[in-house]
Coordinates of C-alpha atoms and ligand atoms in Angstrom, one line a residue:
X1 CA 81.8 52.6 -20.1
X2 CA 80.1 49.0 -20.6
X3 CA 77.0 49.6 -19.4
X4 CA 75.7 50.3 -22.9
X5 CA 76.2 46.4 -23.9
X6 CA 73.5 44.3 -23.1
X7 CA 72.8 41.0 -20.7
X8 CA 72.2 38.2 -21.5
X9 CA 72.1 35.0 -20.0
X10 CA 72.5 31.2 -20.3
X11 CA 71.6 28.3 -17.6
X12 CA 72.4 24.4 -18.4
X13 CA 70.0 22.4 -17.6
X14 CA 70.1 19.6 -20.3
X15 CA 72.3 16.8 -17.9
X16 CA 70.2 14.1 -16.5
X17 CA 72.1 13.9 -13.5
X18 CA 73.7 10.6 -13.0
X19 CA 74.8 10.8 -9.3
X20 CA 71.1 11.7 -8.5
X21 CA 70.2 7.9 -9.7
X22 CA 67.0 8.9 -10.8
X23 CA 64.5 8.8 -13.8
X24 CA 63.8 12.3 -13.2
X25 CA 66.0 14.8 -14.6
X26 CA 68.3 16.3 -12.1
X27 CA 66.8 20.0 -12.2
X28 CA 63.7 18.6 -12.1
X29 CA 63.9 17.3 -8.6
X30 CA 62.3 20.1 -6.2
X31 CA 64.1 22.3 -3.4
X32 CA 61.3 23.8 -1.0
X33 CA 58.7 22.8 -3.4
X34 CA 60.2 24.4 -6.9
X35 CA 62.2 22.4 -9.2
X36 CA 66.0 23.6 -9.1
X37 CA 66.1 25.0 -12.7
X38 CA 63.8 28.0 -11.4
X39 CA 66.7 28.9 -8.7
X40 CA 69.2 30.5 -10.8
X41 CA 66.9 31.8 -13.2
X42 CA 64.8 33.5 -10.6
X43 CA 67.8 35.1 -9.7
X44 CA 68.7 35.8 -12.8
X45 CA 65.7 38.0 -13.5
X46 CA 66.2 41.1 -11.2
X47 CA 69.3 41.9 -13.7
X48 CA 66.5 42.0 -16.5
X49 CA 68.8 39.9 -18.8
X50 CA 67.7 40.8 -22.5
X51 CA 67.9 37.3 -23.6
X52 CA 67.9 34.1 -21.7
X53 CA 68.4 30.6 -22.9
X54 CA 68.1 27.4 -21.6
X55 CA 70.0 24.2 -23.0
X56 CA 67.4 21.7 -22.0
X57 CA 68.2 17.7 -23.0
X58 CA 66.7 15.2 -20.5
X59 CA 63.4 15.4 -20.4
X60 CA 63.3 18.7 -22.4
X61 CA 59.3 19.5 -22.5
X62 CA 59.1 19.3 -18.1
X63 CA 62.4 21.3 -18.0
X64 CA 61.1 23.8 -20.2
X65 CA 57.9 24.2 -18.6
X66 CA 59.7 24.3 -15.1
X67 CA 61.7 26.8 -16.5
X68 CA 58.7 29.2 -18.3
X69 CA 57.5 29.1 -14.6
X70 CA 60.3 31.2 -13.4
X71 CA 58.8 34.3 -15.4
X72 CA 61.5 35.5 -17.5
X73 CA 60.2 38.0 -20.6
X74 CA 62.5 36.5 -23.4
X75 CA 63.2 32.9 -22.2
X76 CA 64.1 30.5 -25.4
X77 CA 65.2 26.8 -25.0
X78 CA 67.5 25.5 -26.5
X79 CA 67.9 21.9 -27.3
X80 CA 71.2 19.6 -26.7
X81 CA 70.1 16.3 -27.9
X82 CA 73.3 14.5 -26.8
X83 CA 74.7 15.2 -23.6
X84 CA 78.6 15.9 -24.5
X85 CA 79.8 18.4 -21.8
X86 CA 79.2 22.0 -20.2
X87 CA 81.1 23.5 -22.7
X88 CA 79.2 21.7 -25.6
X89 CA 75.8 22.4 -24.1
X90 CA 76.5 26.1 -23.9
X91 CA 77.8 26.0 -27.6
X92 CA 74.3 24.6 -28.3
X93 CA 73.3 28.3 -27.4
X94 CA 75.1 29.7 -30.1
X95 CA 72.3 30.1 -32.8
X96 CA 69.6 32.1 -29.7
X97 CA 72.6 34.7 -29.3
X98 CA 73.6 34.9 -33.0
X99 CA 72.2 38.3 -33.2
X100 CA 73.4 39.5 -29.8
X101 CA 76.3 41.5 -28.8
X102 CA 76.9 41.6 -25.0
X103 CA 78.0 40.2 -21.6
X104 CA 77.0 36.3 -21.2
X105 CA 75.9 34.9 -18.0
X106 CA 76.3 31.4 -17.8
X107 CA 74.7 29.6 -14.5
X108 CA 74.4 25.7 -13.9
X109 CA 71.0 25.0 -13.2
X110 CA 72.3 22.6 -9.9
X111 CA 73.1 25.7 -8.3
X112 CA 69.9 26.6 -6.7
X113 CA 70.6 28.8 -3.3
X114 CA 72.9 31.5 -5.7
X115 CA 71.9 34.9 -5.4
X116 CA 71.3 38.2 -7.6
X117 CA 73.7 40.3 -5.5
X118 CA 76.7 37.4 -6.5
X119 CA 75.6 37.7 -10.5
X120 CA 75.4 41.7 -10.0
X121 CA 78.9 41.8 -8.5
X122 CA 80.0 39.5 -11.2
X123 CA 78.4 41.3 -14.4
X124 CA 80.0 44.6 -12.0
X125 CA 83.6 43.4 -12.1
X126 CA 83.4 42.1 -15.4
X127 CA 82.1 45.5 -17.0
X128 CA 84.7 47.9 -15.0
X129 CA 87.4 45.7 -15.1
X130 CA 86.6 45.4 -19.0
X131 CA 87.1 41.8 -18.7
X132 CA 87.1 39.3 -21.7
X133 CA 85.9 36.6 -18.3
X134 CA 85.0 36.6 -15.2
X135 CA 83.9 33.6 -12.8
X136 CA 82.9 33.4 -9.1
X137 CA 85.3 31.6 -7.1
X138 CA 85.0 30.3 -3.9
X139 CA 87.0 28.8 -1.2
X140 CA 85.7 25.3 0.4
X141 CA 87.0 23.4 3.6
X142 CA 86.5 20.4 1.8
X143 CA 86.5 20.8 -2.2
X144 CA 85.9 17.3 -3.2
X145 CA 84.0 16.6 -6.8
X146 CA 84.3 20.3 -7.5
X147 CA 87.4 21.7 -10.0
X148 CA 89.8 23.2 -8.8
X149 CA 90.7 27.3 -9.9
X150 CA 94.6 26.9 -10.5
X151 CA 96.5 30.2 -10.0
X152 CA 99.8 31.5 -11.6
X153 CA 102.4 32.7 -9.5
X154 CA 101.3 36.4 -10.7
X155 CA 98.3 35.4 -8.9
X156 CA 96.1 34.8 -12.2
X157 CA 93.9 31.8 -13.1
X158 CA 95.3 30.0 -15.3
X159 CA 93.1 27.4 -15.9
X160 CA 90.3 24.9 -14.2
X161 CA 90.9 21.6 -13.6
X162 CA 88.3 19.2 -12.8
X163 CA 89.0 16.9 -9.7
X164 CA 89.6 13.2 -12.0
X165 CA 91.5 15.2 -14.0
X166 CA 93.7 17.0 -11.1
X167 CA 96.9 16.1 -9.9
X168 CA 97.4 15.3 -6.2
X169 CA 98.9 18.8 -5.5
X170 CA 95.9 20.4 -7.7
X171 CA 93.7 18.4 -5.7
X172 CA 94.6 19.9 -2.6
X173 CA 93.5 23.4 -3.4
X174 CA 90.3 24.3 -1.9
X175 CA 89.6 27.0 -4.0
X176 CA 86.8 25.7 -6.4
X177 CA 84.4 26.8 -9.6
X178 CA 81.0 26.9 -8.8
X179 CA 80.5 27.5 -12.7
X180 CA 79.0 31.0 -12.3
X181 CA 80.6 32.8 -15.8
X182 CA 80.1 36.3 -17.3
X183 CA 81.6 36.1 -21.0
X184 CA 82.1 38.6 -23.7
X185 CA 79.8 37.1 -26.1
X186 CA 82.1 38.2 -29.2
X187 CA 85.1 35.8 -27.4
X188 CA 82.6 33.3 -26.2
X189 CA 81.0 31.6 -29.1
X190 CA 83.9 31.6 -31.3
X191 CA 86.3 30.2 -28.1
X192 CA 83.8 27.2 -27.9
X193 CA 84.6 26.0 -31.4
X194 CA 88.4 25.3 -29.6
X195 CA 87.1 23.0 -27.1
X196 CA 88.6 19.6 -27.4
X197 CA 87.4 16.2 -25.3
X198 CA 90.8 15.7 -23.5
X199 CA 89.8 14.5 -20.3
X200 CA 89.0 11.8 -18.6
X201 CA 85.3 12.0 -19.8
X202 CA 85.9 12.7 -23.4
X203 CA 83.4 15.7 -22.7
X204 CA 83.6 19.3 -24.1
X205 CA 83.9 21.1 -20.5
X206 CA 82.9 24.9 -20.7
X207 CA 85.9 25.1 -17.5
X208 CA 88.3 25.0 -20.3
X209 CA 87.4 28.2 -21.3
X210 CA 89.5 29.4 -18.9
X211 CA 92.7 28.5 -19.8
X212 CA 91.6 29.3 -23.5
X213 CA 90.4 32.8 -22.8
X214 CA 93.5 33.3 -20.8
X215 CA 95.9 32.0 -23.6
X216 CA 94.5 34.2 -26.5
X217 CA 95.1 37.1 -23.8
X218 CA 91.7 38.0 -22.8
X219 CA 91.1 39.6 -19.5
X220 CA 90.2 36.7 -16.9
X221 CA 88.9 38.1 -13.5
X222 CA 87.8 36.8 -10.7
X223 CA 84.4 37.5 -8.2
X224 CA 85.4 35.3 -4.5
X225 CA 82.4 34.7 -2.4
X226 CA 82.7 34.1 1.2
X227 CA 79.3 31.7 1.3
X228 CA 79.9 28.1 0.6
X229 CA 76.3 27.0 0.5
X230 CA 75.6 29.7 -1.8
X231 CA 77.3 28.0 -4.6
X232 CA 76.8 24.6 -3.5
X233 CA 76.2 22.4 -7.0
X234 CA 73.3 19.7 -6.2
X235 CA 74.8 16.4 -7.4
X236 CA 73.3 13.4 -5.2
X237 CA 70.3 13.3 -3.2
X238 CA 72.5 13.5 0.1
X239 CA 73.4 17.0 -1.2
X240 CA 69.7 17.9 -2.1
X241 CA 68.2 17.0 1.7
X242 CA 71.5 18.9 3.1
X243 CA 70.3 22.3 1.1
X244 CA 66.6 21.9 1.8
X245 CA 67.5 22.1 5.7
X246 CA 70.2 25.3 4.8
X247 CA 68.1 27.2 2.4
X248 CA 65.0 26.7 4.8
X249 CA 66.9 27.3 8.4
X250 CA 67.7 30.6 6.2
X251 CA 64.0 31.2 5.6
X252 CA 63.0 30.4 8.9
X253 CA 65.6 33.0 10.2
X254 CA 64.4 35.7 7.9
X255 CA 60.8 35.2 9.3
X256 CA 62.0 35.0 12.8
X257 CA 63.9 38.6 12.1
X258 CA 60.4 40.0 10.6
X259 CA 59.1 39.1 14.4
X260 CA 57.2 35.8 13.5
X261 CA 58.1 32.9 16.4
X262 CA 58.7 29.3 15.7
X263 CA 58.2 27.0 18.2
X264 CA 60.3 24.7 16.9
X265 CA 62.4 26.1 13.9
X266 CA 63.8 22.9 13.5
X267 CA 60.9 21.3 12.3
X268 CA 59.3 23.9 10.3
X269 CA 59.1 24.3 6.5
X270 CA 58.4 27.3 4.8
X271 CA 58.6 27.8 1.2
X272 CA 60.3 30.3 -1.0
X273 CA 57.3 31.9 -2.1
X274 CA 55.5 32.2 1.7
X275 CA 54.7 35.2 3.6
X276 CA 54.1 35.5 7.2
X277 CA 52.6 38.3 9.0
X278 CA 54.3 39.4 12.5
X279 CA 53.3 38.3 15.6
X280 CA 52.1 35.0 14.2
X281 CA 53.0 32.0 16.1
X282 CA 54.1 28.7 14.6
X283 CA 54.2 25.5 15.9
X284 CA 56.3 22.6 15.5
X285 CA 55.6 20.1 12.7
X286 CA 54.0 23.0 10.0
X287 CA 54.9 22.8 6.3
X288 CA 53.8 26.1 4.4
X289 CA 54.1 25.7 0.7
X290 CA 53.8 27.2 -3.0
X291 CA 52.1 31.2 -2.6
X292 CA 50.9 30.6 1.3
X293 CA 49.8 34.2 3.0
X294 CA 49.7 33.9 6.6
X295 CA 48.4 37.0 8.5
X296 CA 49.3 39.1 11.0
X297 CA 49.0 37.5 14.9
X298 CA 47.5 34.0 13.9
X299 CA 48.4 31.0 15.5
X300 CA 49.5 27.4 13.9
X301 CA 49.3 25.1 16.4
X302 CA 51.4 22.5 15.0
X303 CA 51.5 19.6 12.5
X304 CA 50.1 21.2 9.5
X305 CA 50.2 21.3 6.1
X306 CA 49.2 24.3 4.4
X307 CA 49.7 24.9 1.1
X308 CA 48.9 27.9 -1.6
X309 CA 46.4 28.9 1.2
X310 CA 45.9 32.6 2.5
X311 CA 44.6 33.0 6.0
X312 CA 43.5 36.6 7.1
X313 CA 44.6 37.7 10.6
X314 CA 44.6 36.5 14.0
X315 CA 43.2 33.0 12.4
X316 CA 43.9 29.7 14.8
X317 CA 44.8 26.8 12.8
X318 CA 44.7 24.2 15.6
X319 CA 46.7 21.2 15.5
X320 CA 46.4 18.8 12.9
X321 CA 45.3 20.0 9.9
X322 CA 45.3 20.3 5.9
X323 CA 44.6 23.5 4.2
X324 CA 45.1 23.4 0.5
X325 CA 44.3 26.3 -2.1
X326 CA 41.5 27.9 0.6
X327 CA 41.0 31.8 1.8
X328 CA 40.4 32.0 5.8
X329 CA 39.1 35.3 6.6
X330 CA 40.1 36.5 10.1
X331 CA 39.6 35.1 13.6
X332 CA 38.6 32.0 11.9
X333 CA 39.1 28.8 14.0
X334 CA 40.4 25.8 11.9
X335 CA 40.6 22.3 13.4
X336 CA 42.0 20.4 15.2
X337 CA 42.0 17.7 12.2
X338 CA 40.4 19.9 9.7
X339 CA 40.7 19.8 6.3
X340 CA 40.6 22.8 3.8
X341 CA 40.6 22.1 0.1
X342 CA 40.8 24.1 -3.0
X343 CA 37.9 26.6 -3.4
X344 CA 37.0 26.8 0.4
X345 CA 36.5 30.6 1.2
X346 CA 35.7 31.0 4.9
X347 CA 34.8 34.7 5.6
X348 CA 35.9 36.1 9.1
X349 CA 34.7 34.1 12.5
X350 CA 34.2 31.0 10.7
X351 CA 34.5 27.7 13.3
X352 CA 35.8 24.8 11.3
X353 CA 36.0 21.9 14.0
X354 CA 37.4 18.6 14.2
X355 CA 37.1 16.1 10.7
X356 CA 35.3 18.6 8.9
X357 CA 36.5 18.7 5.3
X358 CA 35.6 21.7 3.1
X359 CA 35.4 21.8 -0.7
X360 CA 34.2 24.4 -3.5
X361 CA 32.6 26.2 0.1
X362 CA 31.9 29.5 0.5
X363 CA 31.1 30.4 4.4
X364 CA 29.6 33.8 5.8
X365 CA 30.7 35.4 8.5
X366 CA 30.5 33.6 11.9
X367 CA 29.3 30.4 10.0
X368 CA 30.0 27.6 12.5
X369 CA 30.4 23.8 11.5
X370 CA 32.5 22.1 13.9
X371 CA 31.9 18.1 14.0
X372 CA 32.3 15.4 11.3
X373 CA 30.9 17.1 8.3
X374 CA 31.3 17.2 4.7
X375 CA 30.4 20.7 2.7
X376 CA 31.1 20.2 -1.0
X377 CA 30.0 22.7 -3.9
X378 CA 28.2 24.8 -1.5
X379 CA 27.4 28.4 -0.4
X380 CA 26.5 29.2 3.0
X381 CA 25.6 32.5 4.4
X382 CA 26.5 34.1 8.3
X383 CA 25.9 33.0 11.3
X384 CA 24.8 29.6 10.3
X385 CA 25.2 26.9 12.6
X386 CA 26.1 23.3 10.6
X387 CA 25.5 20.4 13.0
X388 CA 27.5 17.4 13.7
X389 CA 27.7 14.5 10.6
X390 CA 26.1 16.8 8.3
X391 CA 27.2 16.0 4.2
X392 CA 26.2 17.9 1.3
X393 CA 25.5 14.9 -1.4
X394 CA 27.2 16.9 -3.9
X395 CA 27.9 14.0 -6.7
X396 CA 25.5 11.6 -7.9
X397 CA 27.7 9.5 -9.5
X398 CA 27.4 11.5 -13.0
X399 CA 27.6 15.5 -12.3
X400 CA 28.7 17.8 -9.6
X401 CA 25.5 19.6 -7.7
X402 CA 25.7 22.8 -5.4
X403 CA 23.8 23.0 -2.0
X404 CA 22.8 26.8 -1.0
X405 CA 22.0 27.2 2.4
X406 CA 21.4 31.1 3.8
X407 CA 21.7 33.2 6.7
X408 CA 21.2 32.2 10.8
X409 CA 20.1 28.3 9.2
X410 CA 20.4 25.4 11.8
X411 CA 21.3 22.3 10.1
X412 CA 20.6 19.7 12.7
X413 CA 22.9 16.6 13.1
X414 CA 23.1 14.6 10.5
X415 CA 21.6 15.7 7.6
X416 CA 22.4 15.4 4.1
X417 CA 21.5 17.6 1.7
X418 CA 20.8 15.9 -1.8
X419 CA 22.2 18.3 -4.6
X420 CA 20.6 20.6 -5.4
X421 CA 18.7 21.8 -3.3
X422 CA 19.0 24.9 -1.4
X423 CA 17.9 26.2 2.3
X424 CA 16.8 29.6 2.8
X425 CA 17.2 31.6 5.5
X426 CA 16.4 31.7 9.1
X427 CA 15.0 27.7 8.2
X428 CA 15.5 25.0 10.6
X429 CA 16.7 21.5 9.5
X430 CA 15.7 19.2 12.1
X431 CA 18.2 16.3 13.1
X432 CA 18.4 13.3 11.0
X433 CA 16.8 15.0 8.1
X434 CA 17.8 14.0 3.9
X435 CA 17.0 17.3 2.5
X436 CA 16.0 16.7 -0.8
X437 CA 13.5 19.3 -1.8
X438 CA 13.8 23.3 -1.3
X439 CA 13.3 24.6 2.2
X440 CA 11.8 27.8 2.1
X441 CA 13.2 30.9 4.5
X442 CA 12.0 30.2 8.4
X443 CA 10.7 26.7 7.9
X444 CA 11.1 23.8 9.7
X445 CA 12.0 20.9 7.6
X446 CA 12.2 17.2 8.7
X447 CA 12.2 13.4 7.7
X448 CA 12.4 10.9 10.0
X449 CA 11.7 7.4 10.8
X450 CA 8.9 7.4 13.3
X451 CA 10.6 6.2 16.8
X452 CA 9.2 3.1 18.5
X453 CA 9.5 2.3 21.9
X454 CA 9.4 -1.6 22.9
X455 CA 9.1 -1.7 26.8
X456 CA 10.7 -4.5 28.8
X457 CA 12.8 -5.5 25.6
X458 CA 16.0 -6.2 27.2
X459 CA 15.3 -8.4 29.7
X460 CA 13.3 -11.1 27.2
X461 CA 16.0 -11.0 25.0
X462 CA 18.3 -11.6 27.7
X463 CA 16.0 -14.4 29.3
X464 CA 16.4 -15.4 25.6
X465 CA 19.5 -16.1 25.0
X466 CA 20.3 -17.6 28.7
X467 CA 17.2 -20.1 28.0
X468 CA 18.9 -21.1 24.7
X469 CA 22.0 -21.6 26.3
X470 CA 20.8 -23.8 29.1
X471 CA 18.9 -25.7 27.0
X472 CA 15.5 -24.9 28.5
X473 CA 12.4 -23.9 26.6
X474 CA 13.0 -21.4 24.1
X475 CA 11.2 -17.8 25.4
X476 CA 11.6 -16.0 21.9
X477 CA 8.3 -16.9 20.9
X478 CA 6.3 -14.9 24.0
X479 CA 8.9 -12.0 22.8
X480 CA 8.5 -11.6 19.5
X481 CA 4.5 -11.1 19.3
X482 CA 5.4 -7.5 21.9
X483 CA 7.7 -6.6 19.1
X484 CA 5.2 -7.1 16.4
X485 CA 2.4 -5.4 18.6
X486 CA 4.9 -2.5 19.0
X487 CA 5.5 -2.1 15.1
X488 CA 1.5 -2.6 14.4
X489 CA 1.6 0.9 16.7
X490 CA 3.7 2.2 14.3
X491 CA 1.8 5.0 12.6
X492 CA 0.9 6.9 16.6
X493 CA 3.9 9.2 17.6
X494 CA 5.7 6.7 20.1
X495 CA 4.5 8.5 23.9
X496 CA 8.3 9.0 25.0
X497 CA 8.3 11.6 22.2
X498 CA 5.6 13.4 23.8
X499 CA 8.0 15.5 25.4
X500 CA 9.6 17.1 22.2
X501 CA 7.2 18.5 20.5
X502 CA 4.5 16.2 19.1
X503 CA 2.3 18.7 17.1
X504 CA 4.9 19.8 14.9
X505 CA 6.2 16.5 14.4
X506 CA 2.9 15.6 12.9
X507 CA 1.9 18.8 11.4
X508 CA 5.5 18.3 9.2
X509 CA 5.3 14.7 8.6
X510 CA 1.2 15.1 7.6
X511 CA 2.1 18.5 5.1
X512 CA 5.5 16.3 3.4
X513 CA 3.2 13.2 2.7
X514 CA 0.4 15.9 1.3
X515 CA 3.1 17.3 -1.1
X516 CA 4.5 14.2 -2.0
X517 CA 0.8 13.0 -3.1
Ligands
UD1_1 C1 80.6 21.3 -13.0 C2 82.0 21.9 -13.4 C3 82.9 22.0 -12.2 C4 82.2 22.8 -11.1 C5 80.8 22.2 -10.8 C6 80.1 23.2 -9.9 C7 82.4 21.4 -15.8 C8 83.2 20.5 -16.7 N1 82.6 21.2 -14.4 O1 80.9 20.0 -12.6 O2 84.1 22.6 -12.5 O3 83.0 22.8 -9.9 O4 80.0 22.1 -12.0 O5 78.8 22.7 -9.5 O6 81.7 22.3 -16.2 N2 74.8 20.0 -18.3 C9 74.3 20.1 -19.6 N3 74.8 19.4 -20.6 C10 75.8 18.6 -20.5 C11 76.4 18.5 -19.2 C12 75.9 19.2 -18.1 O7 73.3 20.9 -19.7 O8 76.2 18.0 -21.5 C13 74.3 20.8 -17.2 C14 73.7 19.9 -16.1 O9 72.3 19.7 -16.3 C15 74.0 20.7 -14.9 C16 75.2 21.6 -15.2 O10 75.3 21.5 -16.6 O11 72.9 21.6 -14.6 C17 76.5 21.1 -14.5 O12 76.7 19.7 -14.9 P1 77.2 18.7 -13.8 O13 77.3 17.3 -14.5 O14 76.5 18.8 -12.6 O15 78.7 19.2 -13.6 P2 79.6 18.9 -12.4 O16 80.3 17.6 -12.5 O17 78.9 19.3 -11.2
MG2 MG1 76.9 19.7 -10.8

């Protein structure tokens, strides 16, 4: 019959949250990463409510901006400069519903793990039941700081009473209001304009609409839960720290149903917003935040921290590492003590090893850089193997620069590449090398100090330093002219070097001072 009317919905979120003893507004404070105003009106949304409000007050521009994040087509705020109650901060609504005839939800925004299929069965009953108000009720072992739903003898609420306003035999009821309302707008708004503040807070509480509802002989239903934590209001910070370890033992669950193991469920966090493929394996100590896509059969070794990151399949994040805002293709290898940051994109078989941080990075296929190595603003193409201590120079103090390097490069150990400056491909970067200039495809670049070779050092400077310390005849001064005679060799390739290529040593060294000239 009711279907026709519309939805529409209303979440408080204006409190500062006293008990919380915190500058930050209360439904500002984050559960799995997302600020707790986005919880009800995230499950809000599936109902496609027709018009949503929220009464923001503390801090009104970050609740509102926490709240536009949830999504919601027709989302208005609405302001309640002076906290006075519940019932005063819905009644701040009034004017973003005075065109709008329909069923009111009205959801604290402390009540973060509440679910659609609760506000479905509520709207539900309220619509067949033709109800002037309905309110989820639940029953809890130990009701304390929640108010208490008082019954008639026929059975039927009466009224709410809030627990410093409660007798001792009202006190004892353990059936509670989680403050989860659906309202006949046309009795709602003008039913406000009764409340009075005669309690022991001087507030206007929206529970006595209740008893005010009931009175004027409206309809008042009921929707009992079975789920405590589902309703659980987030007061202190005891209360937040107890629902961050339900609400993610639940998620961890869920992906243990969906065949992904935890090693250690205990000790993993996984965000609302993750998704895990099956088969994967996760270790203990992992925290997977904000839109995280981990593939099918990977493995997460353990103590990482990956956040807003998609890794492809069968990818091996070993232990220890930091992977934030990058795209892993598969049977990459990440780690141990690898760190990913935002703009990394690693294409399939990329090797990222041990203190290795990525940055702006694009990485072919098979790309391999696996030692002590910073790549910053920088393309690189396949099978390109990045030695140990290698750093792209990528700021020089004013601007960003990119480094390009291409396809089957060898970047020998330590090098830095000053950008820009780009390496083409199939060119070899010989060890030790500052790559300033561009090294065309095949080439062999390399800059190097020239190495000398002082025989029989040691043992003078040895002899040294005994002499001195004995007090006999200093032998520095037959030591030092062998040192000078070795650096007036200088220019000759040293002959232990023999061995390693002399020719194109010089041939290098002879064409980069020709250039330079
Ligand atoms: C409220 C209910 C209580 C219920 C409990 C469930 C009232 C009077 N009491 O108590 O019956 O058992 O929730 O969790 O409603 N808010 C405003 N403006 C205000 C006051 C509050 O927007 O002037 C918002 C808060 O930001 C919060 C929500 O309303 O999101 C609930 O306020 P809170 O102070 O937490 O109420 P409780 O004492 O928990
Ligand atoms: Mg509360």
């Amino acid at each position: 019959m009711s279907t026709q009317r519309e939805l529409g919905a209303i979440v408080l979120a204006a409190g500062l949250g006293t008990r919380m003893r915190s500058g930050r507004a209360k439904v500002l404070h984050e559960l799995g990463g997302r600020p707790l105003v986005r919880y009800p009106l995230a499950a809000l949304a599936p109902l496609g409510p027709a018009r949503v409000a929220v009464v923001v007050g503390h801090q009104a521009d970050a609740v509102r901006a926490a709240a536009a994040a949830a999504g919601l087509p027709d989302l208005r705020a609405v302001v309640q400069p002076e906290q006075r109650g519940t019932g005063h901060a819905v009644a701040c609504a009034a004017p973003a519903f005075a065109d709008f005839a329909g069923d009111v939800v009205i959801v604290y925004g402390d009540v973060p793990a509440i679910r659609t299929e609760t506000l479905r069965a509520l709207v539900d009953t309220h619509r067949r039941d033709g109800a002037g108000l309905t309110l989820v009720t639940v029953r809890f072992e130990d009701p304390t700081g929640y108010g208490r739903i008082v019954r008639g003898p026929d059975g039927r609420v009466t009224h709410i009473v809030e627990e410093r306003d409660a007798t001792p035999a009202e006190r004892a009821i353990t059936e509670i209001n989680p403050g989860i309302y659906c309202v006949r707008s046309e009795i709602l708004f003008p039913l406000l304009r009764e409340l009075r503040p005669n309690n022991e807070q001087h507030e206007l509480y929206l529970t006595d609409l209740v008893a005010l509802a009931a009175r004027a002989g409206h309809a008042v239903r009921t929707v009992t839960i079975d789920d405590a934590d589902e309703v659980a209001g987030i007061n202190t910070r005891a209360e937040l720290a107890r629902m961050e370890a339900a609400t993610n033992g639940r998620r961890v669950e869920r992906w243990m149903a969906e065949g992904v193991t935890f090693e250690d469920p205990a000790t993993a966090y996984v965000g609302p917003d993750v998704i895990i493929g099956h088969d994967t394996v996760v270790g203990p100590n992992v925290v997977l935040r904000g839109r995280t896509r981990i593939g099918e059969g990977c493995r997460l070794d353990g103590t990482a921290y990956v956040v807003d990151a998609t890794l492809a399949d069968r990818v091996h994040l070993r232990f220890g590492s930091v992977v934030e805002g990058a795209e892993v293709g598969a049977d990459a290898i990440l780690g141990p003590f690898a760190r990913l940051r935002p703009g990394t994109r690693l294409a399939e078989r990329v090797h990222i090893g041990n203190f290795v941080e990525t940055k702006q990075a694009t990485l072919g296929a098979g790309t391999k850089a696996n030692h002590l190595t910073y790549l910053g603003d920088c393309e690189i193409g396949p099978d390109t193997n990045v030695g140990a201590g290698t750093i792209t120079c990528n700021y020089d103090g004013f601007a960003k620069h990119r480094t390009r390097i291409g396809a089957r490069v060898q970047i020998g150990s330590d090098t830095q590449l000053v950008a820009p400056v780009s390496v083409a491909d199939d060119a070899y970067v010989g060890a030790g090398t500052t790559v300033t200039r561009d090294v065309p495809a095949g080439a062999l670049v390399v800059s190097r100090v020239p190495q000398r070779v002082v025989p029989g050092w040691t043992a003078r400077r040895r002899a040294m330093a005994a002499a001195a310390k004995a007090g006999t005849a200093p032998v520095a001064p037959a030591a030092r002219p062998v040192v000078a005679k070795a650096k007036a060799a200088k220019p000759k390739p040293a002959k232990r070097n023999v061995k390693t290529k002399p020719v194109a040593r010089g041939r290098v060294r002879s064409r980069a001072r020709r250039k330079r000239r």
